[in-house]
Short mmCIF file of C-alpha atoms in Angstrom, two decimals:
data_model
loop_
_atom_site.label_atom_id
_atom_site.label_comp_id
_atom_site.label_asym_id
_atom_site.label_seq_id
_atom_site.Cartn_x
_atom_site.Cartn_y
_atom_site.Cartn_z
CA GLY A 1161 108.66 -103.36 194.20
CA GLU A 1162 107.30 -106.46 192.60
CA ASP A 1163 105.17 -108.88 194.59
CA VAL A 1164 103.06 -111.81 193.45
CA GLU A 1165 100.46 -113.40 195.71
CA GLN A 1166 98.57 -116.69 195.51
CA SER A 1167 96.42 -118.75 197.82
CA LEU A 1168 98.51 -121.64 199.08
CA PHE A 1169 96.10 -124.58 198.81
CA LEU A 1170 93.23 -125.75 196.61
CA SER A 1171 91.36 -129.07 196.65
CA VAL A 1172 88.98 -130.21 193.94
CA ARG A 1173 87.22 -133.41 192.94
CA GLU A 1174 88.39 -135.30 189.89
CA GLY A 1175 86.42 -134.15 186.85
CA ASP A 1176 85.62 -130.72 188.32
CA SER A 1177 87.19 -127.47 187.16
CA SER A 1178 90.02 -125.89 189.14
CA VAL A 1179 90.57 -122.15 189.30
CA ILE A 1180 93.88 -120.89 190.65
CA ASN A 1181 94.15 -117.18 191.31
CA CYS A 1182 97.06 -114.78 191.41
CA THR A 1183 97.49 -111.07 192.05
CA TYR A 1184 100.52 -109.03 191.08
CA THR A 1185 101.60 -105.51 191.84
CA ASP A 1186 103.73 -104.24 188.96
CA SER A 1187 101.47 -102.57 186.42
CA SER A 1188 104.31 -102.51 183.92
CA SER A 1189 104.31 -106.29 183.69
CA THR A 1190 104.11 -107.23 180.05
CA TYR A 1191 104.17 -111.00 180.40
CA LEU A 1192 102.52 -113.26 182.98
CA TYR A 1193 103.17 -116.96 183.29
CA TRP A 1194 101.87 -120.14 184.85
CA TYR A 1195 104.31 -122.89 185.80
CA LYS A 1196 103.63 -126.37 187.19
CA GLN A 1197 105.95 -128.17 189.61
CA GLU A 1198 105.52 -131.85 190.39
CA PRO A 1199 107.22 -133.43 193.42
CA GLY A 1200 110.97 -133.64 193.05
CA ALA A 1201 110.94 -131.98 189.66
CA GLY A 1202 111.77 -128.60 188.23
CA LEU A 1203 109.22 -126.12 186.94
CA GLN A 1204 107.38 -126.68 183.69
CA LEU A 1205 105.92 -123.76 181.75
CA LEU A 1206 102.21 -124.32 181.19
CA THR A 1207 101.26 -121.13 179.42
CA TYR A 1208 101.86 -117.40 179.29
CA ILE A 1209 99.81 -114.38 178.33
CA PHE A 1210 100.72 -110.98 176.97
CA SER A 1211 99.39 -108.00 178.90
CA ASN A 1212 97.37 -106.80 175.90
CA MET A 1213 95.29 -109.98 176.00
CA ASP A 1214 92.31 -110.71 178.25
CA MET A 1215 92.11 -114.44 177.72
CA LYS A 1216 94.10 -117.31 176.33
CA GLN A 1217 92.88 -120.87 175.90
CA ASP A 1218 95.00 -123.95 175.35
CA GLN A 1219 93.16 -127.28 175.48
CA ARG A 1220 92.04 -127.74 179.09
CA LEU A 1221 93.74 -124.54 180.27
CA THR A 1222 92.15 -121.09 180.23
CA VAL A 1223 94.03 -118.01 181.42
CA LEU A 1224 92.13 -114.85 182.29
CA LEU A 1225 93.84 -111.51 182.84
CA ASN A 1226 92.24 -108.49 184.48
CA LYS A 1227 94.81 -105.72 184.11
CA LYS A 1228 92.74 -103.17 185.99
CA ASP A 1229 92.66 -105.35 189.12
CA LYS A 1230 96.08 -106.93 188.41
CA HIS A 1231 94.49 -110.34 188.68
CA LEU A 1232 95.43 -113.47 186.78
CA SER A 1233 93.68 -116.82 186.92
CA LEU A 1234 94.28 -120.29 185.57
CA ARG A 1235 91.32 -122.56 184.97
CA ILE A 1236 91.87 -126.27 184.46
CA ALA A 1237 88.86 -128.02 183.00
CA ASP A 1238 88.09 -131.67 183.81
CA THR A 1239 90.81 -131.81 186.48
CA GLN A 1240 92.61 -135.15 186.70
CA THR A 1241 94.74 -136.73 189.43
CA GLY A 1242 97.78 -136.06 187.26
CA ASP A 1243 97.11 -132.35 187.65
CA SER A 1244 98.03 -132.56 191.34
CA ALA A 1245 101.07 -130.31 191.70
CA ILE A 1246 102.15 -126.84 192.79
CA TYR A 1247 101.22 -124.07 190.37
CA PHE A 1248 103.27 -120.88 190.27
CA CYS A 1249 102.21 -117.58 188.87
CA ALA A 1250 105.08 -115.38 187.66
CA GLU A 1251 105.38 -111.89 186.26
CA ARG A 1252 108.07 -110.28 184.21
CA PRO A 1253 107.85 -106.57 185.08
CA SER A 1254 109.45 -105.15 181.95
CA TYR A 1255 111.69 -106.10 179.13
CA GLY A 1256 114.99 -107.47 180.36
CA GLN A 1257 113.86 -107.77 183.95
CA ASN A 1258 113.61 -111.19 185.41
CA PHE A 1259 110.78 -113.30 186.65
CA VAL A 1260 109.13 -112.77 190.01
CA PHE A 1261 107.38 -115.90 191.19
CA GLY A 1262 104.46 -116.23 193.57
CA PRO A 1263 104.62 -118.67 196.51
CA GLY A 1264 102.74 -121.36 194.59
CA THR A 1265 99.31 -122.96 194.99
CA ARG A 1266 99.27 -126.63 195.92
CA LEU A 1267 96.45 -128.30 193.97
CA SER A 1268 95.14 -131.56 195.37
CA VAL A 1269 92.78 -133.58 193.19
CA LEU A 1270 90.54 -135.94 195.14
CA PRO A 1271 89.13 -139.09 193.54
CA GLU B 899 116.36 -133.90 173.42
CA ALA B 900 118.13 -134.15 176.77
CA GLY B 901 116.90 -131.82 179.48
CA VAL B 902 118.76 -129.65 181.94
CA ALA B 903 120.99 -131.81 184.11
CA GLN B 904 121.96 -130.98 187.68
CA SER B 905 124.11 -132.70 190.25
CA PRO B 906 124.11 -133.66 192.97
CA ARG B 907 120.40 -134.13 193.60
CA TYR B 908 120.80 -133.94 197.36
CA LYS B 909 123.47 -132.54 199.64
CA ILE B 910 123.72 -132.29 203.41
CA ILE B 911 126.47 -130.17 204.93
CA GLU B 912 127.24 -128.48 208.22
CA LYS B 913 127.16 -124.71 208.53
CA ARG B 914 130.37 -122.94 207.61
CA GLN B 915 131.27 -125.71 205.13
CA SER B 916 131.41 -125.07 201.41
CA VAL B 917 129.39 -126.73 198.66
CA ALA B 918 129.23 -126.63 194.86
CA PHE B 919 126.43 -127.42 192.46
CA TRP B 920 126.77 -128.23 188.79
CA CYS B 921 124.43 -127.58 185.89
CA ASN B 922 124.53 -128.69 182.26
CA PRO B 923 121.97 -126.78 180.18
CA ILE B 924 120.21 -127.94 177.06
CA SER B 925 122.60 -127.96 174.10
CA GLY B 926 122.56 -124.68 172.22
CA HIS B 927 120.90 -122.67 174.97
CA ALA B 928 122.67 -119.35 175.42
CA THR B 929 120.97 -118.28 178.63
CA LEU B 930 121.43 -120.03 181.96
CA TYR B 931 119.73 -119.19 185.26
CA TRP B 932 120.28 -120.21 188.87
CA TYR B 933 117.32 -119.96 191.23
CA GLN B 934 116.98 -120.51 194.96
CA GLN B 935 113.68 -122.03 196.10
CA ILE B 936 113.13 -122.02 199.85
CA LEU B 937 110.48 -124.43 201.13
CA GLY B 938 107.01 -122.97 200.67
CA GLN B 939 108.19 -120.14 198.43
CA GLY B 940 108.53 -119.52 194.74
CA PRO B 941 111.92 -119.57 193.04
CA LYS B 942 114.09 -116.48 193.41
CA LEU B 943 116.60 -115.66 190.70
CA LEU B 944 120.20 -115.63 191.94
CA ILE B 945 122.12 -115.10 188.71
CA GLN B 946 121.57 -115.12 184.96
CA PHE B 947 124.23 -115.77 182.31
CA GLN B 948 124.11 -114.99 178.62
CA ASN B 949 126.76 -117.27 177.14
CA ASN B 950 129.66 -116.79 179.56
CA GLY B 951 128.74 -113.26 180.65
CA VAL B 952 126.64 -112.24 183.66
CA VAL B 953 123.37 -110.47 182.77
CA ASP B 954 121.94 -110.11 186.27
CA ASP B 955 123.40 -111.03 189.66
CA SER B 956 121.62 -108.39 191.71
CA GLN B 957 120.10 -110.93 194.12
CA LEU B 958 123.21 -113.07 194.56
CA PRO B 959 124.70 -112.78 198.08
CA LYS B 960 128.16 -112.14 196.78
CA ASP B 961 129.87 -112.39 200.15
CA ARG B 962 129.25 -116.14 200.16
CA PHE B 963 127.82 -117.17 196.78
CA SER B 964 129.71 -117.34 193.50
CA ALA B 965 128.89 -118.73 190.09
CA GLU B 966 130.71 -119.18 186.83
CA ARG B 967 130.06 -120.33 183.31
CA LEU B 968 133.54 -120.22 181.87
CA LYS B 969 133.00 -121.77 178.44
CA GLY B 970 129.42 -120.65 178.03
CA VAL B 971 128.03 -124.14 178.57
CA ASP B 972 128.19 -125.80 182.01
CA SER B 973 127.89 -123.74 185.14
CA THR B 974 128.78 -124.15 188.80
CA LEU B 975 127.27 -122.38 191.79
CA LYS B 976 129.28 -122.31 195.01
CA ILE B 977 128.42 -121.38 198.57
CA GLN B 978 131.25 -120.69 200.98
CA PRO B 979 130.67 -120.65 203.91
CA ALA B 980 127.15 -122.03 204.12
CA LYS B 981 124.58 -120.75 206.61
CA LEU B 982 121.48 -122.45 207.95
CA GLU B 983 119.26 -120.13 205.90
CA ASP B 984 120.87 -121.43 202.69
CA SER B 985 118.85 -124.65 203.04
CA ALA B 986 116.77 -124.71 199.86
CA VAL B 987 116.41 -126.28 196.45
CA TYR B 988 118.74 -124.76 193.89
CA LEU B 989 117.24 -124.83 190.43
CA CYS B 990 119.08 -124.37 187.19
CA ALA B 991 117.22 -123.36 184.03
CA SER B 992 118.21 -122.59 180.47
CA SER B 993 116.65 -120.95 177.45
CA LEU B 994 117.64 -120.25 173.87
CA ASP B 995 117.74 -116.55 174.65
CA TYR B 996 116.28 -114.31 177.36
CA GLN B 997 113.89 -112.11 175.43
CA PRO B 998 110.56 -112.20 177.28
CA GLY B 999 107.78 -114.44 176.11
CA ARG B 1000 109.68 -115.87 173.19
CA TYR B 1001 112.00 -118.34 174.76
CA GLU B 1002 110.76 -120.81 177.31
CA GLN B 1003 112.89 -121.55 180.35
CA TYR B 1004 113.56 -125.25 180.84
CA PHE B 1005 114.22 -126.24 184.44
CA GLY B 1006 116.39 -128.99 185.83
CA PRO B 1007 115.24 -131.20 188.73
CA GLY B 1008 117.14 -129.12 191.28
CA THR B 1009 119.62 -129.81 194.06
CA ARG B 1010 118.15 -130.01 197.55
CA LEU B 1011 120.63 -128.54 200.04
CA THR B 1012 120.27 -129.07 203.77
CA VAL B 1013 122.57 -127.11 206.07
CA THR B 1014 122.73 -128.40 209.65
#
C-alpha cells in the first residue's frame, strides 16, 4: 500500500536554508507534491514534480527527487518567519488514484 | 476570485449526535473533495465528486458518513451518529478537473469538529 513519511519537526534560523525530507513507498507514483498549511487555514499547493524529473526550481523553492531511493526533498532558501507552517508531502500513485499525504513537517523559523 | 467556502468553522457535539458540514467550491470547478485531517496527521480523502457523480468513496465510512453534491456545485458531508474518533478537521477542496498534475486543488479553511 501507499505510505508517505516525514520528520515531524524542523527548526531553522531566519535567513538560513530549510530542507524538508519525505520518503514514499509507491514506485508507480507519477506526481509528487508539496503543500503548505498555515494555522487555521487549508492547504496551499507550493509545487509539484513529475517522476521523470530530478529537480525543479521555483524562486526560493527547490525540489529534488531521487526515484531510486523514493526520496523527495523541499529546500527553502533564505527562510523567513512567514515560512513557519506545516509542510506536507503527497504522492499520487497512478493516474486516477488520489493523493496520499504524509503526516506533515512543522517548520519553525527562529529570529 | 473567491476561494472555497466552508461552514461552520467550528462545531462541538456529543457522541451519537449528528452533524453536517457545507462546502461551496470555486465557481466552475467540476471536482470536489472532502478530506478528514486528524490532529498530527495528513489529510485523508473521504470522497471525491466529479460534477454530481461520485468518483471515489472507498475511504468513506459509509455506515455513518454520507455526502452529496446534488446540483454539481455545493456539497454537504454528514456524520450520523458521531463517534469520539471523528474529532478532526474536515477539509473541502475543489479543482477544475481531477487529471493529475494539471489541475491544482484549492482548499477551504476547514471545519474543526470536536466530539465529546
